[in-house]
GROMACS .gro file of C-alpha atoms in nm:
model
  194
    1MET     CA    1  -0.948  -1.394  -1.701
    2GLY     CA    2  -1.103  -1.401  -1.357
    3ILE     CA    3  -1.317  -1.660  -1.188
    4ARG     CA    4  -1.634  -1.473  -1.290
    5ALA     CA    5  -1.563  -1.550  -1.656
    6TRP     CA    6  -1.521  -1.924  -1.601
    7ALA     CA    7  -1.716  -2.168  -1.813
    8PRO     CA    8  -1.942  -2.431  -1.654
    9ARG     CA    9  -1.678  -2.692  -1.736
   10GLN     CA   10  -1.425  -2.511  -1.515
   11TRP     CA   11  -1.674  -2.496  -1.226
   12LEU     CA   12  -1.740  -2.870  -1.265
   13VAL     CA   13  -1.366  -2.940  -1.251
   14ALA     CA   14  -1.333  -2.715  -0.944
   15ALA     CA   15  -1.617  -2.896  -0.767
   16GLY     CA   16  -1.495  -3.242  -0.864
   17VAL     CA   17  -1.137  -3.180  -0.757
   18ALA     CA   18  -1.253  -3.016  -0.432
   19VAL     CA   19  -1.460  -3.325  -0.345
   20LEU     CA   20  -1.172  -3.554  -0.440
   21ALA     CA   21  -0.925  -3.347  -0.236
   22ALA     CA   22  -1.164  -3.349   0.059
   23ALA     CA   23  -1.177  -3.729   0.045
   24VAL     CA   24  -0.802  -3.771  -0.007
   25VAL     CA   25  -0.720  -3.541   0.287
   26GLY     CA   26  -1.018  -3.619   0.510
   27VAL     CA   27  -1.038  -3.998   0.510
   28PRO     CA   28  -0.676  -4.090   0.589
   29THR     CA   29  -0.652  -3.821   0.858
   30GLY     CA   30  -0.973  -3.926   1.030
   31VAL     CA   31  -1.146  -3.591   0.978
   32VAL     CA   32  -1.405  -3.790   0.785
   33PRO     CA   33  -1.506  -4.095   0.995
   34SER     CA   34  -1.437  -4.414   0.806
   35PRO     CA   35  -1.412  -4.785   0.885
   36LEU     CA   36  -1.072  -4.776   0.712
   37TYR     CA   37  -0.907  -4.564   0.979
   38THR     CA   38  -0.958  -4.489   1.347
   39ARG     CA   39  -0.814  -4.163   1.474
   40MET     CA   40  -0.646  -4.184   1.815
   41THR     CA   41  -0.705  -3.821   1.912
   42PRO     CA   42  -1.024  -3.619   1.866
   43VAL     CA   43  -1.066  -3.394   1.565
   44LEU     CA   44  -1.012  -3.035   1.677
   45TRP     CA   45  -1.253  -2.755   1.586
   46TRP     CA   46  -1.007  -2.586   1.350
   47ASN     CA   47  -0.938  -2.907   1.153
   48TYR     CA   48  -1.275  -2.878   0.975
   49PRO     CA   49  -1.234  -2.524   0.833
   50VAL     CA   50  -0.873  -2.595   0.729
   51TRP     CA   51  -0.982  -2.917   0.560
   52ILE     CA   52  -1.271  -2.748   0.375
   53VAL     CA   53  -1.079  -2.433   0.273
   54SER     CA   54  -0.779  -2.640   0.153
   55SER     CA   55  -1.006  -2.866  -0.053
   56VAL     CA   56  -1.189  -2.572  -0.213
   57LEU     CA   57  -0.861  -2.395  -0.296
   58MET     CA   58  -0.722  -2.716  -0.450
   59GLY     CA   59  -1.034  -2.744  -0.664
   60LEU     CA   60  -1.018  -2.382  -0.778
   61LEU     CA   61  -0.649  -2.413  -0.858
   62ALA     CA   62  -0.707  -2.728  -1.064
   63ALA     CA   63  -0.984  -2.553  -1.258
   64THR     CA   64  -0.741  -2.282  -1.372
   65TYR     CA   65  -0.569  -2.552  -1.577
   66THR     CA   66  -0.893  -2.633  -1.761
   67ALA     CA   67  -0.946  -2.433  -2.077
   68GLY     CA   68  -1.266  -2.237  -2.107
   69PRO     CA   69  -1.451  -2.188  -2.436
   70GLY     CA   70  -1.286  -1.955  -2.687
   71ARG     CA   71  -0.954  -1.959  -2.507
   72ALA     CA   72  -0.659  -1.979  -2.743
   73ARG     CA   73  -0.406  -2.231  -2.624
   74LYS     CA   74  -0.054  -2.297  -2.746
   75GLY     CA   75   0.130  -2.626  -2.745
   76ALA     CA   76   0.391  -2.686  -2.480
   77GLY     CA   77   0.674  -2.628  -2.726
   78ALA     CA   78   0.521  -2.340  -2.918
   79PRO     CA   79   0.671  -1.997  -2.873
   80GLY     CA   80   0.524  -1.845  -2.560
   81GLY     CA   81   0.370  -2.171  -2.442
   82SER     CA   82   0.509  -2.355  -2.145
   83GLY     CA   83   0.362  -2.677  -2.018
   84ALA     CA   84   0.570  -2.679  -1.699
   85ASP     CA   85   0.306  -2.541  -1.465
   86ALA     CA   86   0.023  -2.734  -1.624
   87ALA     CA   87   0.212  -3.054  -1.558
   88GLY     CA   88   0.249  -2.957  -1.193
   89THR     CA   89   0.625  -2.916  -1.223
   90GLY     CA   90   0.641  -2.536  -1.227
   91PRO     CA   91   0.672  -2.320  -0.918
   92ARG     CA   92   0.297  -2.295  -0.860
   93GLY     CA   93   0.256  -2.668  -0.910
   94ALA     CA   94   0.527  -2.736  -0.654
   95ARG     CA   95   0.363  -2.494  -0.410
   96ALA     CA   96   0.028  -2.663  -0.456
   97ILE     CA   97   0.176  -3.007  -0.393
   98ALA     CA   98   0.359  -2.881  -0.084
   99ALA     CA   99   0.041  -2.715   0.039
  100GLY     CA  100  -0.155  -3.038  -0.007
  101VAL     CA  101   0.101  -3.231   0.196
  102LEU     CA  102   0.093  -2.959   0.463
  103SER     CA  103  -0.288  -2.988   0.475
  104VAL     CA  104  -0.262  -3.359   0.549
  105LEU     CA  105   0.003  -3.301   0.816
  106ALA     CA  106  -0.195  -3.013   0.968
  107VAL     CA  107  -0.530  -3.190   1.013
  108GLY     CA  108  -0.391  -3.537   1.079
  109CYS     CA  109  -0.378  -3.705   1.416
  110PRO     CA  110  -0.046  -3.611   1.577
  111VAL     CA  111   0.016  -3.955   1.730
  112CYS     CA  112  -0.108  -4.145   1.422
  113ASN     CA  113   0.172  -4.008   1.202
  114LYS     CA  114   0.433  -4.285   1.215
  115LEU     CA  115   0.719  -4.058   1.108
  116VAL     CA  116   0.642  -3.803   1.380
  117VAL     CA  117   0.612  -4.073   1.646
  118LEU     CA  118   0.935  -4.233   1.525
  119ALA     CA  119   1.119  -3.898   1.540
  120LEU     CA  120   0.963  -3.751   1.856
  121GLY     CA  121   0.797  -4.036   2.039
  122MET     CA  122   0.435  -4.032   2.160
  123SER     CA  123   0.488  -3.760   2.420
  124GLY     CA  124   0.691  -3.551   2.172
  125ALA     CA  125   0.417  -3.581   1.913
  126MET     CA  126   0.165  -3.442   2.159
  127SER     CA  127   0.401  -3.186   2.316
  128TYR     CA  128   0.574  -3.051   2.005
  129TRP     CA  129   0.397  -3.168   1.687
  130ALA     CA  130   0.037  -3.101   1.793
  131PRO     CA  131   0.106  -2.734   1.880
  132ALA     CA  132   0.284  -2.690   1.544
  133GLN     CA  133  -0.013  -2.818   1.343
  134PRO     CA  134  -0.204  -2.485   1.339
  135VAL     CA  135   0.106  -2.320   1.193
  136LEU     CA  136   0.118  -2.589   0.923
  137ALA     CA  137  -0.251  -2.527   0.856
  138ILE     CA  138  -0.195  -2.153   0.805
  139ALA     CA  139   0.105  -2.223   0.581
  140SER     CA  140  -0.099  -2.471   0.374
  141VAL     CA  141  -0.387  -2.231   0.316
  142ALA     CA  142  -0.147  -1.943   0.245
  143LEU     CA  143   0.048  -2.146  -0.013
  144LEU     CA  144  -0.269  -2.262  -0.186
  145ALA     CA  145  -0.408  -1.908  -0.193
  146HIS     CA  146  -0.078  -1.773  -0.327
  147ALA     CA  147  -0.067  -2.037  -0.601
  148LEU     CA  148  -0.430  -1.969  -0.697
  149VAL     CA  149  -0.389  -1.591  -0.711
  150GLY     CA  150  -0.069  -1.627  -0.914
  151ARG     CA  151  -0.233  -1.869  -1.156
  152LEU     CA  152  -0.539  -1.647  -1.200
  153ARG     CA  153  -0.312  -1.349  -1.278
  154THR     CA  154  -0.115  -1.542  -1.539
  155ALA     CA  155  -0.380  -1.777  -1.680
  156ASP     CA  156  -0.415  -1.579  -2.004
  157ALA     CA  157  -0.040  -1.531  -2.046
  158CYS     CA  158   0.034  -1.900  -1.974
  159PRO     CA  159  -0.260  -2.094  -2.117
  160VAL     CA  160  -0.304  -2.467  -2.080
  161PRO     CA  161  -0.121  -2.652  -2.362
  162THR     CA  162  -0.344  -2.843  -2.603
  163GLY     CA  163  -0.118  -3.139  -2.653
  164PRO     CA  164   0.234  -3.251  -2.727
  165ALA     CA  165   0.455  -2.997  -2.893
  166PRO     CA  166   0.604  -3.061  -3.235
  167VAL     CA  167   0.962  -3.184  -3.221
  168THR     CA  168   1.197  -2.931  -3.377
  169ASP     CA  169   1.571  -2.897  -3.405
  170ALA     CA  170   1.735  -2.596  -3.250
  171THR     CA  171   1.930  -2.510  -3.569
  172ASP     CA  172   1.659  -2.416  -3.815
  173GLY     CA  173   1.326  -2.513  -3.658
  174THR     CA  174   1.244  -2.768  -3.928
  175GLY     CA  175   1.349  -3.084  -3.752
  176SER     CA  176   1.663  -3.138  -3.957
  177SER     CA  177   2.002  -2.977  -3.934
  178GLY     CA  178   2.145  -3.074  -4.273
  179THR     CA  179   2.450  -3.235  -4.113
  180ASP     CA  180   2.599  -3.579  -4.134
  181THR     CA  181   2.480  -3.812  -3.863
  182PRO     CA  182   2.621  -4.154  -3.783
  183GLY     CA  183   2.424  -4.430  -3.948
  184PRO     CA  184   2.418  -4.804  -3.888
  185ALA     CA  185   2.756  -4.973  -3.851
  186GLY     CA  186   2.944  -4.641  -3.838
  187THR     CA  187   2.843  -4.524  -4.188
  188ALA     CA  188   2.748  -4.159  -4.230
  189THR     CA  189   2.410  -4.059  -4.368
  190THR     CA  190   2.338  -3.706  -4.483
  191MET     CA  191   2.019  -3.543  -4.371
  192SER     CA  192   1.886  -3.290  -4.615
  193SER     CA  193   1.792  -2.939  -4.517
  194HIS     CA  194   1.447  -2.810  -4.618
   0.00000   0.00000   0.00000
């Protein structure tokens, strides 16, 4: 299912997450002026498009995990259903998280990043980190685009799980194995098989 077939709910999620991502990336990096933070170096011209494109891609990616109307969804433990990516722990989820961190590092003030200043010093931050930031920006946008394209291609094959999966035992799928299990005080209790 492509973006053209999205329900209004998915577009609302995309817009909401894009605005949230824009605030989460823009305010602490000083791209968005705020009384909470004063940036020590000026915002560069390319910081704005990277910030906007990253935020939009994050919103679109989040919307792929929102079920549209009439979409059959399987539980996380059902055959064929995997909740790993929906939980953000799958490969695309990890790429999206890495891309979000790269976005912050790319548009952030090079001398305001305490870790960079600690590692490289003020002059190193300006001499080495600042020139590397456009590369981080390209990597961030590329990772987000890759994750979005991959999710759009597999959205029907890997739908969003509806809820917790039923707990089943690996032996017969019924939740009981029909074997003796240790009971209280070392006594054995027999579980019946269905």
